[in-house]
PDB file of C-alpha atoms in Angstrom:
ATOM      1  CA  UNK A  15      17.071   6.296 -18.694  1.00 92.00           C
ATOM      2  CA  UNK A  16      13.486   6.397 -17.124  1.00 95.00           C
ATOM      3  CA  UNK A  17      13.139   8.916 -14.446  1.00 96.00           C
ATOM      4  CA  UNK A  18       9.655   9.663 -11.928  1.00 97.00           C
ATOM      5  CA  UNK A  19       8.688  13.073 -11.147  1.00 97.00           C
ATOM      6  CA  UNK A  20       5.841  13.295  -8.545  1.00 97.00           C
ATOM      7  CA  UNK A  21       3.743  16.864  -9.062  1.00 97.00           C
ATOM      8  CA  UNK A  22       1.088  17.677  -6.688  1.00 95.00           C
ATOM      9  CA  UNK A  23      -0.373  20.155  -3.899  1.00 95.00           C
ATOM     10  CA  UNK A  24       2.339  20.407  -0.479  1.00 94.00           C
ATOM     11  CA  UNK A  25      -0.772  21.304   1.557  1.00 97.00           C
ATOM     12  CA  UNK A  26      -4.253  19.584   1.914  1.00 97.00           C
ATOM     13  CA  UNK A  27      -7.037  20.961   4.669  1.00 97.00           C
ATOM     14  CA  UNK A  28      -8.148  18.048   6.883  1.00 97.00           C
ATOM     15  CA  UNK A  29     -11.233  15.769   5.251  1.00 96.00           C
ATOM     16  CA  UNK A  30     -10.256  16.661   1.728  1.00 97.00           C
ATOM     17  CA  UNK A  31      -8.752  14.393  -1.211  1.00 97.00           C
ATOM     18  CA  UNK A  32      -5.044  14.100  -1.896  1.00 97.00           C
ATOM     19  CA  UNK A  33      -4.276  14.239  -5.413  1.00 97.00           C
ATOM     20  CA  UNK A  34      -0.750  13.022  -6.601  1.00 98.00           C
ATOM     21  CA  UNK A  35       0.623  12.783 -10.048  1.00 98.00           C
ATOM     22  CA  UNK A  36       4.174  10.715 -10.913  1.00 98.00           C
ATOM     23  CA  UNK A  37       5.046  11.852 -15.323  1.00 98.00           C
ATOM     24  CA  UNK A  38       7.282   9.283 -16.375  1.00 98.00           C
ATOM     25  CA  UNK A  39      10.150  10.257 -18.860  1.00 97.00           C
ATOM     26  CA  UNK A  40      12.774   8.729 -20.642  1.00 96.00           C
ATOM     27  CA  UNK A  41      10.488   5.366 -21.211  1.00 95.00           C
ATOM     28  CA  UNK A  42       6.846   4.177 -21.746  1.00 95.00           C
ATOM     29  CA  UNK A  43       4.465   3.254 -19.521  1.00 95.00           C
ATOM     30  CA  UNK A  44       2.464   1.179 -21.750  1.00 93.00           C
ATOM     31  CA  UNK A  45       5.886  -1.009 -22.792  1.00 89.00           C
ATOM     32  CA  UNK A  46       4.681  -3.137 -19.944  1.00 86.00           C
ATOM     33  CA  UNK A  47       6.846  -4.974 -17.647  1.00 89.00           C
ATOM     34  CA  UNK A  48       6.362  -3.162 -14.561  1.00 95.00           C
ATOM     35  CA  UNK A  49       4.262  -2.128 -12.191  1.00 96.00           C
ATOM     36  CA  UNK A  50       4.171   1.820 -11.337  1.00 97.00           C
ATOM     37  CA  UNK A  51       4.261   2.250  -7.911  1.00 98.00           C
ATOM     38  CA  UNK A  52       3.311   4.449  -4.904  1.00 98.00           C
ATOM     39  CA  UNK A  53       5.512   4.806  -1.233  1.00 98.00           C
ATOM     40  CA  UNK A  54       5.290   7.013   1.304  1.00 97.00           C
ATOM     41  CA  UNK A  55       7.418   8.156   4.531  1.00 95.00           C
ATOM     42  CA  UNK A  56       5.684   9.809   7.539  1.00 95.00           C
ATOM     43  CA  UNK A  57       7.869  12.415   9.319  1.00 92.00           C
ATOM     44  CA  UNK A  58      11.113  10.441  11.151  1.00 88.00           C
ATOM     45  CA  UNK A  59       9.580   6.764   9.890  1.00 90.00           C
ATOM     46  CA  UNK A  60      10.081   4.027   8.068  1.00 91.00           C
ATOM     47  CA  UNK A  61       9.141   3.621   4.301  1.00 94.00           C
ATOM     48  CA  UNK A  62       5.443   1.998   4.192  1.00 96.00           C
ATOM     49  CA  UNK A  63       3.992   0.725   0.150  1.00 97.00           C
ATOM     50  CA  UNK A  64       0.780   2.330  -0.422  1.00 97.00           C
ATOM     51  CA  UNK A  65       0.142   0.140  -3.857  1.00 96.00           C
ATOM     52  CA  UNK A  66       0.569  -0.368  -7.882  1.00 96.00           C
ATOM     53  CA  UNK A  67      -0.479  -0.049 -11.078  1.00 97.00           C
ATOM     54  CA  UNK A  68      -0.099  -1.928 -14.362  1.00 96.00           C
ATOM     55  CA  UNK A  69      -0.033  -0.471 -17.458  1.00 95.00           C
ATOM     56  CA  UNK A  70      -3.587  -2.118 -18.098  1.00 95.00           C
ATOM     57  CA  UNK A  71      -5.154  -0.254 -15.067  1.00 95.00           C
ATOM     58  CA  UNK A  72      -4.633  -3.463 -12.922  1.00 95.00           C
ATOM     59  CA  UNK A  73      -4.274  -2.488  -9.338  1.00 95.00           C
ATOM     60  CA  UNK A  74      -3.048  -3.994  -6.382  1.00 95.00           C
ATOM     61  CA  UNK A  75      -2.902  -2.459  -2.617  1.00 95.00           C
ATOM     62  CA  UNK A  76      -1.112  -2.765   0.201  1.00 95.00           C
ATOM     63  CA  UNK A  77      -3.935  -4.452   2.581  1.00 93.00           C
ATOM     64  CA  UNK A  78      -2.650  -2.894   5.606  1.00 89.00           C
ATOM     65  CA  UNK A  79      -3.879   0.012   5.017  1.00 89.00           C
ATOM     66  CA  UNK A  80      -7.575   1.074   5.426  1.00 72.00           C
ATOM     67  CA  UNK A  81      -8.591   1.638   1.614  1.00 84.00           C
ATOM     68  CA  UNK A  82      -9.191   5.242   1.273  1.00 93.00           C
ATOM     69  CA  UNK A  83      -6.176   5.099  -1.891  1.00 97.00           C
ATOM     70  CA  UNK A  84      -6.680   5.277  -5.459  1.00 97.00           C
ATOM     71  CA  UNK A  85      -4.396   4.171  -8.465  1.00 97.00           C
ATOM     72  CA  UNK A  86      -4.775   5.223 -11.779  1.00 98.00           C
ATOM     73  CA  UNK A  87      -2.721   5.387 -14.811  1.00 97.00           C
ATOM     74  CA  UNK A  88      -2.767   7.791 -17.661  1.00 97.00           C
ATOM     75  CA  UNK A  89      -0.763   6.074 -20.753  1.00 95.00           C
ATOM     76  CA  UNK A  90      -1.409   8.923 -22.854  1.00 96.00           C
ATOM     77  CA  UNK A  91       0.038  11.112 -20.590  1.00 97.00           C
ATOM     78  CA  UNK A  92       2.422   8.280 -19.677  1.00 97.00           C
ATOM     79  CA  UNK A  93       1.283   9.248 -15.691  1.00 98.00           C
ATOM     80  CA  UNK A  94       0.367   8.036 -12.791  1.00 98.00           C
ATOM     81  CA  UNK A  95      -1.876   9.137 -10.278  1.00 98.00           C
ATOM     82  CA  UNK A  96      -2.351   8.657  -6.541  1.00 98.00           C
ATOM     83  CA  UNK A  97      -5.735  10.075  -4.892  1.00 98.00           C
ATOM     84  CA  UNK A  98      -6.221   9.525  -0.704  1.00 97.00           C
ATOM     85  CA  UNK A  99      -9.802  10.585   0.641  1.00 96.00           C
ATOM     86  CA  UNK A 100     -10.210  12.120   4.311  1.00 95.00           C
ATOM     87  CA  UNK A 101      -7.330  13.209   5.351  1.00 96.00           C
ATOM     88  CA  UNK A 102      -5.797  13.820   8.311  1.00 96.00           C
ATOM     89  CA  UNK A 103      -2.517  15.355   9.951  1.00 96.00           C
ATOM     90  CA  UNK A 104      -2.295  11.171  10.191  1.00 95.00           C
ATOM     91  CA  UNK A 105      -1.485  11.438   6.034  1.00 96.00           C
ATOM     92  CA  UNK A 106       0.869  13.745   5.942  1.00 97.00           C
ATOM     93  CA  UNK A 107       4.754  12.425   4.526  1.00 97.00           C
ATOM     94  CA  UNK A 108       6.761  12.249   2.034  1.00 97.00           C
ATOM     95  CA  UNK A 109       5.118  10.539  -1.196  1.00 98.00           C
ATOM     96  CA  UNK A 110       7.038   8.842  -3.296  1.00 98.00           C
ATOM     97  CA  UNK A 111       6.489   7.529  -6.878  1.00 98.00           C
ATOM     98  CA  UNK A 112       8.730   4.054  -8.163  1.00 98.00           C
ATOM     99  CA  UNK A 113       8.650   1.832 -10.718  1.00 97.00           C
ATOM    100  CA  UNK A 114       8.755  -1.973  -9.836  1.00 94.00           C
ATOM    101  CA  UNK A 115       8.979  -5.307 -12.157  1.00 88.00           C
ATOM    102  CA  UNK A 116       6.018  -7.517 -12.388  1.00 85.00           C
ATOM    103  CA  UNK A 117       7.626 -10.514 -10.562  1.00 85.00           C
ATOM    104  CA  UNK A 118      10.419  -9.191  -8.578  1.00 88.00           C
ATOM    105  CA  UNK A 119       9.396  -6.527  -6.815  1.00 91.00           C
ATOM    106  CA  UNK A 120      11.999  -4.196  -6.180  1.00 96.00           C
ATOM    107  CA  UNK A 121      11.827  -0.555  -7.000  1.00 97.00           C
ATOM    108  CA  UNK A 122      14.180   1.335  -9.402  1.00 95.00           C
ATOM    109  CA  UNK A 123      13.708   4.294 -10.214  1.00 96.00           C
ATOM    110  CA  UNK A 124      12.273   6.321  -7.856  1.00 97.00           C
ATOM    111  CA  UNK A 125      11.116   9.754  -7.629  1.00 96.00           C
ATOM    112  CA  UNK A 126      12.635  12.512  -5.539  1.00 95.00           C
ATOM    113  CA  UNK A 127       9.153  12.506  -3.458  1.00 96.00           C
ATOM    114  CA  UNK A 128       6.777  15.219  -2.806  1.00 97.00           C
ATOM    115  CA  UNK A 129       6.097  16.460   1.308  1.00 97.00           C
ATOM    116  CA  UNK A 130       2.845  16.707   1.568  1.00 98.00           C
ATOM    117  CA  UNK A 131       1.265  18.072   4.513  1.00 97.00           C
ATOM    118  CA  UNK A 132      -2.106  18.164   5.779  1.00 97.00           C
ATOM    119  CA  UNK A 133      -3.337  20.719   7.905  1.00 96.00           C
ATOM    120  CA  UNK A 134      -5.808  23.835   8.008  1.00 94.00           C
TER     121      UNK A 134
ATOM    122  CA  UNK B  16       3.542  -9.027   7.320  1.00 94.00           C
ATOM    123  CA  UNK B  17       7.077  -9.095   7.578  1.00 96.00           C
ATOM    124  CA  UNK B  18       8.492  -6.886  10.299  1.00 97.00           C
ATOM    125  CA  UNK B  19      11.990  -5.447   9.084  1.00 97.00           C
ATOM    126  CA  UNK B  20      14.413  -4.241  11.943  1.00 97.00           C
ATOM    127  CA  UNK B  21      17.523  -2.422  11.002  1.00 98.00           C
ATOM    128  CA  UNK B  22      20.555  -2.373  13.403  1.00 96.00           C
ATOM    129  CA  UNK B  23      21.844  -0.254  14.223  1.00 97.00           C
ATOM    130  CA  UNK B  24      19.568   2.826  14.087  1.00 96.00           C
ATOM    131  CA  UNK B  25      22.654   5.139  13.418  1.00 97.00           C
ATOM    132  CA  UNK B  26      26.465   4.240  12.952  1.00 97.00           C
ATOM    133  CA  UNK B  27      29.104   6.565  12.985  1.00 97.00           C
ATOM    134  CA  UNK B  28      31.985   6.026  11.222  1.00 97.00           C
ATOM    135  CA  UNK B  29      34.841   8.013   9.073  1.00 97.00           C
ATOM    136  CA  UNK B  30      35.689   7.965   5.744  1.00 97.00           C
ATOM    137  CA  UNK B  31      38.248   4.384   4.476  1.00 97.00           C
ATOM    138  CA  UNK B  32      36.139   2.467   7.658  1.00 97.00           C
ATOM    139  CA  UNK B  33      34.228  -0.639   6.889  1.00 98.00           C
ATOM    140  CA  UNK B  34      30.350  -0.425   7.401  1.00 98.00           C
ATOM    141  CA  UNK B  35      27.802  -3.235   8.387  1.00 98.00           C
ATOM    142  CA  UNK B  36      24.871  -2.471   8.262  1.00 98.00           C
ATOM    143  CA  UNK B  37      21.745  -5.450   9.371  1.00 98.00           C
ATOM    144  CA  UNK B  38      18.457  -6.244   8.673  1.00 98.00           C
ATOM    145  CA  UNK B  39      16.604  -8.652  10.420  1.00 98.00           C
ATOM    146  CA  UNK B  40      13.046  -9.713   9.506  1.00 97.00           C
ATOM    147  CA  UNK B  41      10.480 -11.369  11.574  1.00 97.00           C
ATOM    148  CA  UNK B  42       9.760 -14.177   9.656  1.00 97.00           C
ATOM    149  CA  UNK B  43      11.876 -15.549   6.478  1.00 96.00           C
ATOM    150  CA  UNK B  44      11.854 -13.910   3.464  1.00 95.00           C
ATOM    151  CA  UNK B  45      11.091 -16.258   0.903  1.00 88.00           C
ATOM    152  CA  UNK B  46      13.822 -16.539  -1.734  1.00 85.00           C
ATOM    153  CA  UNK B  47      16.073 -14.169  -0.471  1.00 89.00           C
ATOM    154  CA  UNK B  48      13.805 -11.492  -2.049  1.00 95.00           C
ATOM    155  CA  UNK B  49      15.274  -8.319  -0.246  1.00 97.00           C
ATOM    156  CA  UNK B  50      17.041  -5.249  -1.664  1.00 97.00           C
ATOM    157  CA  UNK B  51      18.580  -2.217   0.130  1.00 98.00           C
ATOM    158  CA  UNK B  52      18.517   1.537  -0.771  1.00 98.00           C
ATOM    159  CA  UNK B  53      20.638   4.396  -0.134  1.00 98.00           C
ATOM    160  CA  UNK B  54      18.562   7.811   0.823  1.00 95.00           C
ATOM    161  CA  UNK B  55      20.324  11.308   0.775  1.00 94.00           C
ATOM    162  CA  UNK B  56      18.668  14.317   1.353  1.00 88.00           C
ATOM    163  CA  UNK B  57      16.615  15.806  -1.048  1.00 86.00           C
ATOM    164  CA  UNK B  58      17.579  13.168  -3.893  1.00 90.00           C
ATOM    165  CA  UNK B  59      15.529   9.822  -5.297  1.00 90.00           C
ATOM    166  CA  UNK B  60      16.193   6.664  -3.252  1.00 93.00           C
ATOM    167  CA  UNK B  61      18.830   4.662  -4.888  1.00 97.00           C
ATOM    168  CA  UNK B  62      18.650   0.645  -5.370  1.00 97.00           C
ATOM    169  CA  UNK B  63      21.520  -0.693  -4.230  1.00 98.00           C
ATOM    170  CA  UNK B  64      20.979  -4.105  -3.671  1.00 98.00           C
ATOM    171  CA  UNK B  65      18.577  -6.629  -5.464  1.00 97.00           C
ATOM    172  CA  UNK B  66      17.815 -10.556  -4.493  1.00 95.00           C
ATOM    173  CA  UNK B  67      19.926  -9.952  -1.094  1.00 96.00           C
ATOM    174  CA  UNK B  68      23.232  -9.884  -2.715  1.00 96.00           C
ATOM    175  CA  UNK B  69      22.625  -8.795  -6.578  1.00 97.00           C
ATOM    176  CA  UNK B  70      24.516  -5.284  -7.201  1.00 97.00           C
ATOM    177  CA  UNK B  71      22.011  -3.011  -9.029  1.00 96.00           C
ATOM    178  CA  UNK B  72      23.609  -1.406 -12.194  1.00 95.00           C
ATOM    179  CA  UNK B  73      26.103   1.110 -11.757  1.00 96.00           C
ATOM    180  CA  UNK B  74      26.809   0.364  -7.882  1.00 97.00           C
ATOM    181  CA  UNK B  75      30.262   0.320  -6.593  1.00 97.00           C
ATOM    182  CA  UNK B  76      31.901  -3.342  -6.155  1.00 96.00           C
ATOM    183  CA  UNK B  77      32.399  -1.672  -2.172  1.00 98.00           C
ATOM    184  CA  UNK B  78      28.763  -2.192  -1.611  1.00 98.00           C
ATOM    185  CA  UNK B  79      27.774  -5.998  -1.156  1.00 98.00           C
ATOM    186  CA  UNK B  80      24.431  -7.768   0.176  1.00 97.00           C
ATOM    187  CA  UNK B  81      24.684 -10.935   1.959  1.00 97.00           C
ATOM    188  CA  UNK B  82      22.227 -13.256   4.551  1.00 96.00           C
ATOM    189  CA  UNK B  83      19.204 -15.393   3.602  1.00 95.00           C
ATOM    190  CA  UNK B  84      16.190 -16.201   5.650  1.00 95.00           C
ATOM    191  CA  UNK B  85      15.531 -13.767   8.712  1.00 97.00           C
ATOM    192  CA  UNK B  86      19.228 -12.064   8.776  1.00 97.00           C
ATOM    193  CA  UNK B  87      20.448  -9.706   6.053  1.00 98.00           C
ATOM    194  CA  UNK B  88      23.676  -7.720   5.918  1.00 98.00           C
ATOM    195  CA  UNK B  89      25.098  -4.672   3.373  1.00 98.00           C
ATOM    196  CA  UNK B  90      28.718  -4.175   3.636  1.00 98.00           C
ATOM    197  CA  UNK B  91      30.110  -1.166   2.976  1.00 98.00           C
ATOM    198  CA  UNK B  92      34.084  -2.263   2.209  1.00 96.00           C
ATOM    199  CA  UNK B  93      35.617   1.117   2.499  1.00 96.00           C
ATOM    200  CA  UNK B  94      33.598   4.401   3.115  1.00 97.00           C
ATOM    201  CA  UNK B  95      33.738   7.083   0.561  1.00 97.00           C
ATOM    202  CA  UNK B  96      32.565  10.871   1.633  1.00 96.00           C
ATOM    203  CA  UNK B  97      29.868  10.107  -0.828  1.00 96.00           C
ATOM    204  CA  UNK B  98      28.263   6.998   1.212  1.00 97.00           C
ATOM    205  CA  UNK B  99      27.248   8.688   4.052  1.00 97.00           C
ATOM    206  CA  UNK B 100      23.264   8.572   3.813  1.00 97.00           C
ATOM    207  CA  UNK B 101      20.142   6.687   5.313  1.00 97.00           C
ATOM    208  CA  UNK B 102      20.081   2.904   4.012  1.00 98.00           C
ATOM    209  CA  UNK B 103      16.514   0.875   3.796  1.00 98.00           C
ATOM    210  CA  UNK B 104      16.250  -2.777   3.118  1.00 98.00           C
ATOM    211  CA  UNK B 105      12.650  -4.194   1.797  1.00 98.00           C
ATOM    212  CA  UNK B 106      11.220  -7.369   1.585  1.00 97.00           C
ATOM    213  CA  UNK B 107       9.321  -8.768  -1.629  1.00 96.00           C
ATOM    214  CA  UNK B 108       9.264 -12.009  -1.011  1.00 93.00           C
ATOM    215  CA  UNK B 109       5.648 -11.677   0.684  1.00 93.00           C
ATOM    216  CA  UNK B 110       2.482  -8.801   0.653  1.00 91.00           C
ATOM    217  CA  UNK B 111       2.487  -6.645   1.724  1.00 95.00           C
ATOM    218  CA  UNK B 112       5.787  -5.289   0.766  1.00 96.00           C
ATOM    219  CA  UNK B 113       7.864  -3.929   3.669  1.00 97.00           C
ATOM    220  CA  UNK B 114      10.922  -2.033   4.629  1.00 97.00           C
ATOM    221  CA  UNK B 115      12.890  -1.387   7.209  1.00 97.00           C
ATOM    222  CA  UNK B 116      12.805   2.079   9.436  1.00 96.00           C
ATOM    223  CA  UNK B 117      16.450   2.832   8.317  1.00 97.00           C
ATOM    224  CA  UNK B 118      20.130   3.041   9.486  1.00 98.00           C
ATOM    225  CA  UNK B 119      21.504   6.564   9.051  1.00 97.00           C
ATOM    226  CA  UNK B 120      25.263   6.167   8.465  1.00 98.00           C
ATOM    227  CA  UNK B 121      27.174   9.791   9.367  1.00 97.00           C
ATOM    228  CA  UNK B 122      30.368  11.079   9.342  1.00 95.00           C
ATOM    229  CA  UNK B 123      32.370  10.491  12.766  1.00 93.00           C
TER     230      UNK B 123
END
């Protein structure tokens, strides 16, 4: 049974980078398939999709929002990462990591999310 | 995008009590391709619902997804203690992805 951890700092000073990492367990990220995804949940608000990852490093973004995110996938590690330049209080929520299929784009599993908060 | 509005924002109802729970979009979601979650605190969103009425594996025959185009509905047949949570639907049919800002369901 695959299961998503998400690791990271809970507190990030205003202007710096947000670094996320989701280790997946129980499968392998290079089996292909799916794409490893990213979600987050401001404070009393909806779920918003930040983006995905293939297992080849192909990326795709939500074009909503302004691009200050980066993807990346470790398959050695079987990880992957989530990196959001300048903060602000604006970025701070719940980050979740998921796992969707290539074509039908639901997500199962998720991660239990990480709060992260951003403030000096 | 697609705008997802769930309705109502909380419902309150007790345990054995049917629960309907709607999502409306603001356009139609092509191929029916919206699933709903279940959300409890401090646990990993569960899928519930896949393809607008598709059970996800290991989900209770009391939870069931209906609707097609712009109006969506999970049914909740008969409320266990163990259902009472925050439920999301999400669109896939179109990019971006969306969801919906939730429907908590509590205990009346």
């Amino acid at each position: 049974q695959v299961q998503l951890q998400e690791s990271g700092p809970g507190l990030v000073k205003p202007s710096q980078t947000l670094s996320l990492t989701c280790t997946v367990s129980g499968g392998s990220i290079s089996s292909g398939g799916y794409y490893w995804s990213w979600i987050r949940q401001h404070p009393g608000k909806g779920l918003e999709w930040i983006g995905y990852i293939s297992y080849s490093g192909s990326t795709y973004y939500n074009p909503s929002l302004k691009s200050r995110f980066t993807i990346s996938v470790d398959t050695s590690k079987n990880q992957f990462s989530l990196k959001l330049s300048s903060v602000t209080a604006a970025d701070t929520a719940v980050y979740y990591c998921a796992r969707c299929g290539y074509i039908f784009n639901w997500f199962d599993p998720w991660g239990q999310g990480t709060l992260v908060t951003v403030s000096s | 995008e697609i705008v997802l509005t769930q309705s109502p924002g909380t419902l309150s109802l007790s345990p054995g009590e049917r629960a309907t729970l709607s999502c409306r979009a603001s356009q139609s979601v092509s191929s029916s391709y919206l699933a709903w979650y279940q959300r409890k605190p401090g646990q990993a969103p569960r899928l519930l619902i896949y393809g607008a009425s598709s059970r996800a594996t290991g989900i209770p025959d009391r939870f069931s997804g209906s609707g097609s185009g712009t109006d969506f509905t999970l049914t909740i047949s008969r409320l266990e203690p163990e259902d009472f949570a925050v439920y999301y639907c999400q669109q896939y049919g179109s990019s971006p992805i969306t969801f919906g800002q939730g429907t908590r369901l509590e205990i009346k």
